[in-house]
Coordinates of C-alpha atoms (C1' of nucleotides) in Angstrom, one line a residue:
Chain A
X1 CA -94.3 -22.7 215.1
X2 CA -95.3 -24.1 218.3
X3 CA -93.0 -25.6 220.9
X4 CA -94.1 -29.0 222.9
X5 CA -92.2 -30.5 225.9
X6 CA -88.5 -31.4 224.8
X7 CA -89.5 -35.3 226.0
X8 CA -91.8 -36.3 223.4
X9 CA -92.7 -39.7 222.0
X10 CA -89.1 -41.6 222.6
X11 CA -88.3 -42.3 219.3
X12 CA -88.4 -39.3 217.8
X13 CA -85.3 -39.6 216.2
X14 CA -85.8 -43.0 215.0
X15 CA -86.0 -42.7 211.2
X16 CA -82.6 -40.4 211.0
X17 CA -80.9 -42.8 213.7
X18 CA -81.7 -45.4 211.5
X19 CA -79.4 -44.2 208.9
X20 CA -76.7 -44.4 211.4
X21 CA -74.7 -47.1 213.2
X22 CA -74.4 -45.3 216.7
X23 CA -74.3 -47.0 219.7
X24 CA -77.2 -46.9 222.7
X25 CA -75.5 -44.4 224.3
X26 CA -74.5 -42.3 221.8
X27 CA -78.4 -42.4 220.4
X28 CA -79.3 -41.3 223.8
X29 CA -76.8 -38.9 224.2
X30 CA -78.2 -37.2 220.9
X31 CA -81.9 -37.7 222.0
X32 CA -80.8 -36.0 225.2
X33 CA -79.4 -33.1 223.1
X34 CA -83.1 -32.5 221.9
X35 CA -84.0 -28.9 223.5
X36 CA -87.7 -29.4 221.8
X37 CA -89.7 -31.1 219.6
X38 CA -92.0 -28.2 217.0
X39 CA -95.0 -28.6 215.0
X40 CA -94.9 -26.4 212.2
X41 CA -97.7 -25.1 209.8
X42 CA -97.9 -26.3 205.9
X43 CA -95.9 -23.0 204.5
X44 CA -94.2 -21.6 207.5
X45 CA -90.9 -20.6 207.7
X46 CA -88.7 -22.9 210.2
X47 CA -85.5 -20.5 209.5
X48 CA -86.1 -17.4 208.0
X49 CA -83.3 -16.9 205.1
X50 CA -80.9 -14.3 206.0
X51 CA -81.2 -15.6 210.1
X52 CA -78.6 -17.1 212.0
X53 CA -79.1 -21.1 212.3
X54 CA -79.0 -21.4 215.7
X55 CA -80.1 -25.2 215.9
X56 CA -79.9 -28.2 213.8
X57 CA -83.1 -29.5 212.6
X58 CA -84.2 -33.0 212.2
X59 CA -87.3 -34.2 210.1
X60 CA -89.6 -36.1 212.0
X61 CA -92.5 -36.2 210.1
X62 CA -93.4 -33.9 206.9
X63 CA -91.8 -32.4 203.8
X64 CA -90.0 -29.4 203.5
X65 CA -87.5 -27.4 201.9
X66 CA -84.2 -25.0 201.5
X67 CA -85.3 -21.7 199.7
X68 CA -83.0 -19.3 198.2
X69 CA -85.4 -16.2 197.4
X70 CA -83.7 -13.7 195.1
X71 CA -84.3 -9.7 195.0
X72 CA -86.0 -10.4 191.6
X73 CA -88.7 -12.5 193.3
X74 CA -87.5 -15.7 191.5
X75 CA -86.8 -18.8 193.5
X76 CA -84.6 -21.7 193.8
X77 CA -85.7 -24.6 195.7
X78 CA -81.7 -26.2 197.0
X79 CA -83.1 -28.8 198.9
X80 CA -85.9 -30.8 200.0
X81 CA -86.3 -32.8 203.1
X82 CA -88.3 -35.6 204.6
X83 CA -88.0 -37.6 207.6
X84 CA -85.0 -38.5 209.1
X85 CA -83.3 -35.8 207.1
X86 CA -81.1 -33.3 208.8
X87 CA -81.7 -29.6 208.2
X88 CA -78.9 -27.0 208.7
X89 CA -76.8 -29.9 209.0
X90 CA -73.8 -28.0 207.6
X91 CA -74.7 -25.1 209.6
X92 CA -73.2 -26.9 212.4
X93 CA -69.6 -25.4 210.8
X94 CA -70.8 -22.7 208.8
X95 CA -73.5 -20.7 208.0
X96 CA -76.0 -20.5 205.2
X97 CA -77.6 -18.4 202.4
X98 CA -81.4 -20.0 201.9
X99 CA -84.1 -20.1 204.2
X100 CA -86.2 -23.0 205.6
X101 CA -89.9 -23.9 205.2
X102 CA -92.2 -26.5 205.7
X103 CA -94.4 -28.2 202.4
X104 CA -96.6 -29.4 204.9
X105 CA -97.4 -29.8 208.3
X106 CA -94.8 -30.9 209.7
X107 CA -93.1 -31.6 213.1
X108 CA -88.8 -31.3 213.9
X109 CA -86.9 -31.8 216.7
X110 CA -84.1 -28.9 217.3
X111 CA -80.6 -29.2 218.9
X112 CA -78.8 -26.4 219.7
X113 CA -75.8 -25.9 218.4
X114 CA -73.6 -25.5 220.8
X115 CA -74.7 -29.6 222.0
X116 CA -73.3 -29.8 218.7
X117 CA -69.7 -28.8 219.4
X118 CA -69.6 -30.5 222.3
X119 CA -70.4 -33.8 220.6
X120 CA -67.2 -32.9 218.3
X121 CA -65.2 -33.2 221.0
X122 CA -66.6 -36.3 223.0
X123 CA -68.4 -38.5 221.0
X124 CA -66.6 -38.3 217.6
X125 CA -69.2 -41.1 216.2
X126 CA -72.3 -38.5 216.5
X127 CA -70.2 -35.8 214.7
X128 CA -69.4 -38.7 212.0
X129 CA -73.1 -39.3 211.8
X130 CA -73.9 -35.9 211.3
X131 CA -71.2 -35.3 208.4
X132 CA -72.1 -38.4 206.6
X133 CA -75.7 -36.7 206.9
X134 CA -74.3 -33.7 204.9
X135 CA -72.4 -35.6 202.5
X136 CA -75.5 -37.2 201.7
X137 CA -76.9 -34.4 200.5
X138 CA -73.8 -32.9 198.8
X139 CA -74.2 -36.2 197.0
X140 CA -77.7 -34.8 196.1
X141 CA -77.0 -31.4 195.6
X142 CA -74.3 -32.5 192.7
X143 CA -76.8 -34.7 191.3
X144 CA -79.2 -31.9 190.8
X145 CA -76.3 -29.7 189.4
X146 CA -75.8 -32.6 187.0
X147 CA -79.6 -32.4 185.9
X148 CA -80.0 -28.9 185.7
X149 CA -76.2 -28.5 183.8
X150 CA -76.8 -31.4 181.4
X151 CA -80.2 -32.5 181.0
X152 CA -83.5 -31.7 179.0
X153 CA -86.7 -30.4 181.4
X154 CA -87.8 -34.1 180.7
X155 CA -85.6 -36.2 181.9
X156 CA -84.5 -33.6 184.7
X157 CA -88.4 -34.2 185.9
X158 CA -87.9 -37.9 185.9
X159 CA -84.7 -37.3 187.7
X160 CA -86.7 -35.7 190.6
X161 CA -89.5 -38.2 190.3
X162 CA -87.5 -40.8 190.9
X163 CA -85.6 -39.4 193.7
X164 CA -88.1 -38.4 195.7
X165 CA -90.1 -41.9 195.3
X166 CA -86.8 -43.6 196.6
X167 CA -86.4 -41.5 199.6
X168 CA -90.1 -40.6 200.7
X169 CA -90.2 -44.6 200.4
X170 CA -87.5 -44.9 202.9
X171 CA -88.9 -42.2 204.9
X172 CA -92.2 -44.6 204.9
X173 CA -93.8 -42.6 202.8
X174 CA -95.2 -44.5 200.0
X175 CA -93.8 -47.4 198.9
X176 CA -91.1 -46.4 196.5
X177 CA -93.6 -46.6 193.6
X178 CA -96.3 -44.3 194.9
X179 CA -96.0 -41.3 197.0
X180 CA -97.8 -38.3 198.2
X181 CA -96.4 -34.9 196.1
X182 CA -96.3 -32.1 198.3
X183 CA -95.1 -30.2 195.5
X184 CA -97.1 -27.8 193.0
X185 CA -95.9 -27.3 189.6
X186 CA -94.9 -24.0 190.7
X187 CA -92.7 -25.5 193.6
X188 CA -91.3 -28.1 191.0
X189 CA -90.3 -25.3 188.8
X190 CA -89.0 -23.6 191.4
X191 CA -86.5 -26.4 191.9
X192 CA -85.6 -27.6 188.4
X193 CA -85.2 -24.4 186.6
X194 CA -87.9 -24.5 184.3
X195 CA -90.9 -22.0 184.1
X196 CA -94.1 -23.4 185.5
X197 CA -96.1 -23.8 182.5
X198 CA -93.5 -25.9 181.0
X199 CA -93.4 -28.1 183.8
X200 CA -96.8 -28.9 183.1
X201 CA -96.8 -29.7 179.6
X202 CA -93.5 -32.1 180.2
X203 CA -95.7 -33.5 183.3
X204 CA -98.2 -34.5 180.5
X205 CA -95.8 -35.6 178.1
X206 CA -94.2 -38.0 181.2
X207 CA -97.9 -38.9 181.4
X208 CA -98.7 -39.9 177.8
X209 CA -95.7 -42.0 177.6
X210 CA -97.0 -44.4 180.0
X211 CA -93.8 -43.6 182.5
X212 CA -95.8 -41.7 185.5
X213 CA -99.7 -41.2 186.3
X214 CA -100.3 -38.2 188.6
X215 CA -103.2 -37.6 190.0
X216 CA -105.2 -36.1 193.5
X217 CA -101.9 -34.9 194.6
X218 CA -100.3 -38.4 194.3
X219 CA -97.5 -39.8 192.2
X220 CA -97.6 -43.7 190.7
X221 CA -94.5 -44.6 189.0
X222 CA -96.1 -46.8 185.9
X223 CA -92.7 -48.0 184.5
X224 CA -90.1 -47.4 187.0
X225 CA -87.1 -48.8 184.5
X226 CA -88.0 -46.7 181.8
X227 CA -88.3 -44.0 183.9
X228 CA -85.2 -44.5 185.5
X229 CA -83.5 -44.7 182.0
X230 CA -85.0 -41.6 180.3
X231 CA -84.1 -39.7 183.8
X232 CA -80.3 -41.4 184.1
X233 CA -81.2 -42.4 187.6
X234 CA -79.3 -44.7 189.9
X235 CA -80.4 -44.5 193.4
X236 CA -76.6 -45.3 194.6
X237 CA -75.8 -41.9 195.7
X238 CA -78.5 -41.7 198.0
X239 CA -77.2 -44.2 200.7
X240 CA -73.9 -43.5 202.1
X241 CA -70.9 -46.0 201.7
X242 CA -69.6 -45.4 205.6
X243 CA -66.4 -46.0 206.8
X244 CA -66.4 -45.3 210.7
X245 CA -67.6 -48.5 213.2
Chain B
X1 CA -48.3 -38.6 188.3
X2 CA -45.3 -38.8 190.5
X3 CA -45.1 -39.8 193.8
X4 CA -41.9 -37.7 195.5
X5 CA -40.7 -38.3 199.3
X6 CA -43.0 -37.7 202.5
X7 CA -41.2 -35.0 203.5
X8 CA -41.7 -31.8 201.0
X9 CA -41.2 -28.6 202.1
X10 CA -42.5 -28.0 205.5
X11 CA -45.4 -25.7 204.6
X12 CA -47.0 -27.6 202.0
X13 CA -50.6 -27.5 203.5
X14 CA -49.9 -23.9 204.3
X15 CA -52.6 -22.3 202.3
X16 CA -54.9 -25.1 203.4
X17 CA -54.2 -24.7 206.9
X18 CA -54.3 -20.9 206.6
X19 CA -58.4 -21.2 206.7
X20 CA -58.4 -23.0 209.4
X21 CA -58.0 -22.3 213.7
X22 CA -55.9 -25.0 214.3
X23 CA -53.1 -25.9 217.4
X24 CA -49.6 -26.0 216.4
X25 CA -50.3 -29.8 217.5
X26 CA -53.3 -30.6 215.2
X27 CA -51.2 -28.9 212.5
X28 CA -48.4 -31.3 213.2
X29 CA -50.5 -34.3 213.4
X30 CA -51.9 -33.1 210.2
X31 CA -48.8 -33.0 208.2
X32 CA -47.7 -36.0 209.4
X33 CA -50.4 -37.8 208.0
X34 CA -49.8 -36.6 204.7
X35 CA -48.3 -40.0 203.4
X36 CA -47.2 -38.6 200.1
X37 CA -47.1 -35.2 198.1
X38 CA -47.5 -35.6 194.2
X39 CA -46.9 -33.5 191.2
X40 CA -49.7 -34.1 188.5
X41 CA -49.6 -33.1 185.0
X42 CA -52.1 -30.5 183.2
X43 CA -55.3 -32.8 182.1
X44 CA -54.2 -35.9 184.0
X45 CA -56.4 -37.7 186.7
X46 CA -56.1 -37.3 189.9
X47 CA -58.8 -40.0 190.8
X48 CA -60.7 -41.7 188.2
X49 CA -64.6 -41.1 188.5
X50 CA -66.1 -44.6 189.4
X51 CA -63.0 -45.4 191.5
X52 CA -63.4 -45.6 195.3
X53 CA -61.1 -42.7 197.0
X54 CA -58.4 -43.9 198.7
X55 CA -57.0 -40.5 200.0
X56 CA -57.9 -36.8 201.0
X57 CA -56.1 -34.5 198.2
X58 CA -55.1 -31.3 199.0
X59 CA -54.2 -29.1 196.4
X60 CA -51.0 -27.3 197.1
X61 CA -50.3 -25.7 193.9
X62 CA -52.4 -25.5 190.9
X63 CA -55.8 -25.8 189.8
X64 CA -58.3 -29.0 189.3
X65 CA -61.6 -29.9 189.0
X66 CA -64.5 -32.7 189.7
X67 CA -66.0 -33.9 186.8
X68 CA -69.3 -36.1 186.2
X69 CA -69.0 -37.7 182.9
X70 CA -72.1 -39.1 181.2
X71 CA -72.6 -42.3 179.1
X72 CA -72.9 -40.3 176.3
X73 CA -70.2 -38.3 176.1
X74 CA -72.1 -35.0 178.1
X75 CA -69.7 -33.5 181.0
X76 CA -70.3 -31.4 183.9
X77 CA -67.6 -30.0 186.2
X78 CA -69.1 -30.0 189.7
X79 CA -66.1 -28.1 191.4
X80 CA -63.4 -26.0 190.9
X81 CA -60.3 -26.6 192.7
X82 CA -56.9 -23.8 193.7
X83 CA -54.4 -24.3 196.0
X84 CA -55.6 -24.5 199.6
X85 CA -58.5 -26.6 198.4
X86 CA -59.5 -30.2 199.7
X87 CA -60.6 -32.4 197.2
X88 CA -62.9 -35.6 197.7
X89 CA -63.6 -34.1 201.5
X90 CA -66.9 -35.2 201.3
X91 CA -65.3 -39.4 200.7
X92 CA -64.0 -39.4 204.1
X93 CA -67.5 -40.2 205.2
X94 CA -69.1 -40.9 201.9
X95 CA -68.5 -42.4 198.4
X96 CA -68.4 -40.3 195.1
X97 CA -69.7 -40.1 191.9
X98 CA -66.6 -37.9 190.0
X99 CA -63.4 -38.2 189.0
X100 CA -61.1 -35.6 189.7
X101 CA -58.7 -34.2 186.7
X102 CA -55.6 -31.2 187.0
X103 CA -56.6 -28.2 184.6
X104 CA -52.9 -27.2 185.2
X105 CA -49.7 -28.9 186.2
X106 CA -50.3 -29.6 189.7
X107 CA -48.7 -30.2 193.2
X108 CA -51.3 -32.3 195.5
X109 CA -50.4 -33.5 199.4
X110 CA -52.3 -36.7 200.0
X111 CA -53.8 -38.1 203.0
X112 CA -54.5 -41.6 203.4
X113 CA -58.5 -42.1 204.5
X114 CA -57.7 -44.3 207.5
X115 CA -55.6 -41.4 208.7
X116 CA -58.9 -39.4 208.8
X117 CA -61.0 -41.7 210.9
X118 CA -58.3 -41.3 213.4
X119 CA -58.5 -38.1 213.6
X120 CA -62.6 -38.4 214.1
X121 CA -61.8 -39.9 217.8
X122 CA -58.0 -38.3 218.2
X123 CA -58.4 -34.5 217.2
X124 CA -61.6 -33.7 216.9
X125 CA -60.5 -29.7 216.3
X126 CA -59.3 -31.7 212.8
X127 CA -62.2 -33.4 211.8
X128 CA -64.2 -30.0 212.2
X129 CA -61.9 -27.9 209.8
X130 CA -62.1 -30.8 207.4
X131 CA -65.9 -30.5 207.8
X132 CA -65.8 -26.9 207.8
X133 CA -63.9 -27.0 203.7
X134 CA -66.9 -29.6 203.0
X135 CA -69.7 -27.3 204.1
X136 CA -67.6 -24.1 202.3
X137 CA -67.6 -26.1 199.3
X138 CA -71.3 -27.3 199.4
X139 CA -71.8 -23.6 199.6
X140 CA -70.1 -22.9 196.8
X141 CA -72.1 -26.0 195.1
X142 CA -75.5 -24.8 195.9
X143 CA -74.2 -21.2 194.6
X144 CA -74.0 -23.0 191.7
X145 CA -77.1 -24.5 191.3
X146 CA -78.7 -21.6 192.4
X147 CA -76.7 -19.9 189.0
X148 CA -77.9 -22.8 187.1
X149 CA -81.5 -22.9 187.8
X150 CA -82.2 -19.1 187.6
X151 CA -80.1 -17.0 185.7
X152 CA -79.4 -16.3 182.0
X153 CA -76.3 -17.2 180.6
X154 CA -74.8 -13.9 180.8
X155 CA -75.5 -13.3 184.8
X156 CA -74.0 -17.0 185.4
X157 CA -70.9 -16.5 183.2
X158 CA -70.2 -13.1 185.1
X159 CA -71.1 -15.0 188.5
X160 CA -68.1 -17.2 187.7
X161 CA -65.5 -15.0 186.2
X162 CA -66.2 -13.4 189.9
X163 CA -66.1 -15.9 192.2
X164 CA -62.7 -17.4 190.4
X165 CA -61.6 -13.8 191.1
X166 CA -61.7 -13.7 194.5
X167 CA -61.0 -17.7 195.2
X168 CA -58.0 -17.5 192.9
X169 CA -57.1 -14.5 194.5
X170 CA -57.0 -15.7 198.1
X171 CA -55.2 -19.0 197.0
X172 CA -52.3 -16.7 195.6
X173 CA -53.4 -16.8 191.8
X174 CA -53.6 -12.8 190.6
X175 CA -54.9 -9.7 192.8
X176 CA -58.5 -10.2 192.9
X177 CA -59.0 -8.2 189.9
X178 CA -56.9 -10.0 187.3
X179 CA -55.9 -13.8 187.1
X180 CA -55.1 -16.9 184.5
X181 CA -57.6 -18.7 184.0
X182 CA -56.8 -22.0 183.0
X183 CA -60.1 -22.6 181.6
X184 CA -61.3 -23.3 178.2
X185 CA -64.5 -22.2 176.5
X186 CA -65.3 -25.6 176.3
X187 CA -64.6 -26.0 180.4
X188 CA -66.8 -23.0 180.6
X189 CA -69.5 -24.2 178.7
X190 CA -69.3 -28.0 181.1
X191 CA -68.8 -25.7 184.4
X192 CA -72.4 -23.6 183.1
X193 CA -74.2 -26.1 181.4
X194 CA -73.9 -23.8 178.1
X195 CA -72.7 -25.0 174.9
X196 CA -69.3 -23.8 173.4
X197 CA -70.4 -21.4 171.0
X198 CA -72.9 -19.7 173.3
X199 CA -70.1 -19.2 175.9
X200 CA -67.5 -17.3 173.1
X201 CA -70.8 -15.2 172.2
X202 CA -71.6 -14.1 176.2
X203 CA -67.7 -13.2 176.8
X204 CA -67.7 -11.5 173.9
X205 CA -70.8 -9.2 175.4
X206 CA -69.1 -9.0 178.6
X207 CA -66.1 -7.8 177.2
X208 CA -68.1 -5.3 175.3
X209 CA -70.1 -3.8 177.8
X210 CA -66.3 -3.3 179.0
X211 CA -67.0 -5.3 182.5
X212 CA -64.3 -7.8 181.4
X213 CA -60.9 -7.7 179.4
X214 CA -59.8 -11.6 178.3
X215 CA -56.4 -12.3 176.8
X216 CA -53.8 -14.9 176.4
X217 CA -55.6 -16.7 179.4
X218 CA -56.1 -14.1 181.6
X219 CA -59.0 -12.6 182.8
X220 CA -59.3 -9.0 184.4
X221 CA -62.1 -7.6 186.1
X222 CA -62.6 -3.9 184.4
X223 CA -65.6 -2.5 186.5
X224 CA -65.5 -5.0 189.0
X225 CA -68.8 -3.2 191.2
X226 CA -71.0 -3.7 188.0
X227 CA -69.9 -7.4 187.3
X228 CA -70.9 -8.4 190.6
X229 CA -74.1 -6.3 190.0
X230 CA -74.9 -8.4 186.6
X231 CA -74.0 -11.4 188.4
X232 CA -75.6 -10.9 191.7
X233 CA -72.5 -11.9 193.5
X234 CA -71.8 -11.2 196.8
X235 CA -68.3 -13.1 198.3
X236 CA -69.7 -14.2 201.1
X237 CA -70.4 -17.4 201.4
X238 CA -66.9 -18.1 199.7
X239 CA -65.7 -17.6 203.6
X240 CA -66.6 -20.1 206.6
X241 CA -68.1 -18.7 209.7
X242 CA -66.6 -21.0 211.9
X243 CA -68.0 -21.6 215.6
X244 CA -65.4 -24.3 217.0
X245 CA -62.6 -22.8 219.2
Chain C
dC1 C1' -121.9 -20.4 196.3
dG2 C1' -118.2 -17.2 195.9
dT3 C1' -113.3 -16.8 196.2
dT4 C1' -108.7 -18.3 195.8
dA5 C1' -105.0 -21.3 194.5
dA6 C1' -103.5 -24.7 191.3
dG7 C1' -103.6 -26.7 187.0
dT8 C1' -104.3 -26.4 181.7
dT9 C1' -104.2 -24.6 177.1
dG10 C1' -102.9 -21.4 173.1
dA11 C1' -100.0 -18.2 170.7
dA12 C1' -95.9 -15.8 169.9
dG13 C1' -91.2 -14.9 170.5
dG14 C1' -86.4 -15.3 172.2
dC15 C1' -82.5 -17.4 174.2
dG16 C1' -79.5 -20.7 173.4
dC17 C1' -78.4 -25.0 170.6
dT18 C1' -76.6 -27.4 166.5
dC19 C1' -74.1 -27.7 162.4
dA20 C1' -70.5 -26.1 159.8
dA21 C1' -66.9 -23.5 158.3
dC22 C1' -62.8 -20.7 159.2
dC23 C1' -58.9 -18.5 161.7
dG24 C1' -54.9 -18.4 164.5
dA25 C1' -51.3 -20.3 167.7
dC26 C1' -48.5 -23.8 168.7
dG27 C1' -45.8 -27.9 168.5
dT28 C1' -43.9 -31.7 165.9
dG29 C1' -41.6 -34.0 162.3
dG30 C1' -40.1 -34.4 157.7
Chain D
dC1 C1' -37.1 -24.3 158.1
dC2 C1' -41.3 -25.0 156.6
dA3 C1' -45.4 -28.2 156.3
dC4 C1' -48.8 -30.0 158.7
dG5 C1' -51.9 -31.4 162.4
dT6 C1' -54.2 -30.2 166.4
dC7 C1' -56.5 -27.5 169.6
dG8 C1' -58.9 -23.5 171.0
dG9 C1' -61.3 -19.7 169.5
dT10 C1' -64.6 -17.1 166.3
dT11 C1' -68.4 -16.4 163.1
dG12 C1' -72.8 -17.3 160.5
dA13 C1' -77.3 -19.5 159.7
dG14 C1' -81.2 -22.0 161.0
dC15 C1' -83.9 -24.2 164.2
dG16 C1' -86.1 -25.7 168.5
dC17 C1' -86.7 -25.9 173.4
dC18 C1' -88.5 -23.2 176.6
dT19 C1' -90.4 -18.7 178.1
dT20 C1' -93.8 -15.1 178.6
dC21 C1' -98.3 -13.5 178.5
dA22 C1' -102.9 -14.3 178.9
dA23 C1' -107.1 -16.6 179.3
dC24 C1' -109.7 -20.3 181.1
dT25 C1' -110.8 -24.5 183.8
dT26 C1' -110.8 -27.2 187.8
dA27 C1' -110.3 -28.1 192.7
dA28 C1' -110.5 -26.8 197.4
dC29 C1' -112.6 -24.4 201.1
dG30 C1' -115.2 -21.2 203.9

DNA sequence: CGTTAAGTTGAAGGCGCTCAACCGACGTGG
DNA sequence: CCACGTCGGTTGAGCGCCTTCAACTTAACG
């Protein structure tokens, strides 16, 4: 992980503030709150599981995700990130179980926590935006529950399919119908619940029925309705209905 | 459900405000801005899923859950509520995709969501303990997935039966080691994403290996060490590490 | 061109599902 | 007071989705 100057290219922050409807200074405020802007390496760790968050972590450009390793050596993937996504974002009250790593090279921008609490107190909009940030992906996380509680491996692989081409195509990656998959099957597994091998065969299965065409690490959704359908997917929960001015 | 006057006993958000750090004041302000208390019968809604919340619900006696239900007829409960519990914490910023139903006759306090914005600017000490029962509960969620994607049946039965001990045990249900549970196999089986049958057959080989003893809806916890052993539970994250003063 | 990681395929078996019947407790109404 | 309906729990049989193990192929990279 290597640290750059904390005033890097201005906008930095642009793709999660573009979520939100802060005002100048508030936007500022938080791009002042920036101690330092990381690159990190495809596979490293940006919060060891087990450590202390001691900063929240924005996207700004990359995938990556939120590991929960077991004793056992198996793995649960809780959460993936791209950017403009928030990391640790419910760290800012609590603390957490799973770990942090990048799916690719990736860079973040860090803010301390304790900038955080401060912003609770004087600029109640920030604090709004970050919460709404965590509800978004409470929203998620219950829509993976669903999936993994109530679906078949096949449509819980559309499910994630479709998810991810909606929000790596707001993250401007892709363009909601093709995307980059910085996944393996292994890391797919890892996050559905389903051994590797089967992920593979339903991943051929998704294939043949004319729904999704994989291929060179890239994802092309053939027949996004039908997709959508077999998967149950409405893309609703993924924006946030806000209620603050 | 039926509405009953403002002004309930005094300490009706006692077990909610018991988890929190707050003034006398913020406590004040908080029970004045609960607009109307409620006493809900066993099975009835709370808030219909597909209808937009209008209030924070605060369970002051009894237990509920949020439930997702599926076009065809499929269910999963996404969460678990007991008395000290906020429910739809996560609509003060956001929308939501559940409805939310009492598993037992039920007492719930209810805050009016423009009350909550207020406190956003007004108390910010208030908006953080509402953010902190979000972030415990999204714990708690990705616990769940977690118990979902990689255990069998068995561990994720035993993981529940445990962390119902200790949360029904904090909110004044049973001693930690015994409690009623108000569930039914077939709530079970929609909380684990089992089916019914299977659920009967794994209780029955809990209570076997002599880890758990179930009768006329109440569970105790026989060799409590070794059920959180086969579960891989650890309370933890049921508590909030809270950093705001 | 050798090495490693990722993807693919086959075979065998088990965990959990479905269907279906039965039991027991409880509440209601004739 | 008993008959009956309902709901929750229990049990059996058969099946299928998914897993495990293992080998093999392909792609990526020095």
């Amino acid at each position: 992980m290597t640290a750059s100057p904390p005033n890097g290219p201005s906008d930095t922050l642009m793709r999660f503030l573009s979520r939100t409807r802060l005002s100048d200074e508030d936007r500022r405020a938080l791009r002042q709150a920036v101690k330092d802007v990381c690159s990190v390496a495809r596979g490293a760790p940006i919060r060891e599981q087990g450590s202390a968050p001691q900063y929240l972590s924005i996207m700004v450009d990359g995938v990556a995700r939120a590991l929960r390793v077991l004793s056992d050596g198996r793995q649960q993937i809780l959460a993936i990130f791209v950017a403009g996504d928030a990391m640790d974002c419910q760290s800012v009250v609590a603390s957490a179980s799973y770990g942090l790593y990048a799916m690719t090279d990736a860079i973040i921008a860090r803010i301390p926590r304790d900038a955080l609490t401060g912003f609770m107190r004087e600029r109640p909009a920030v604090a709004y935006a970050l919460w709404s940030e965590s509800a978004r992906q409470m929203a998620i996380l219950q829509e993976w529950l669903l999936s993994l509680g109530r679906q078949s491996s096949y449509a819980r692989l559309a499910h994630l399919i479709c998810e991810l081409a909606v929000r790596f195509g707001d993250a401007g990656l892709g363009d909601g119908l093709s995307y980059p998959l910085p996944l393996t099957q292994t890391d797919i597994s890892d996050a559905l619940g389903i051994s590797p091998v089967h992920v593979n065969r339903v991943l051929q299965e998704l294939r043949h029925a004319g729904l999704v065409s994989i291929s060179h690490g890239s994802v092309h959704l053939m027949d996004r309705d039908a997709l959508y359908r077999t998967a149950g997917f409405s893309p609703g929960y993924l924006g946030v209905g806000g209620i603050f001015e």
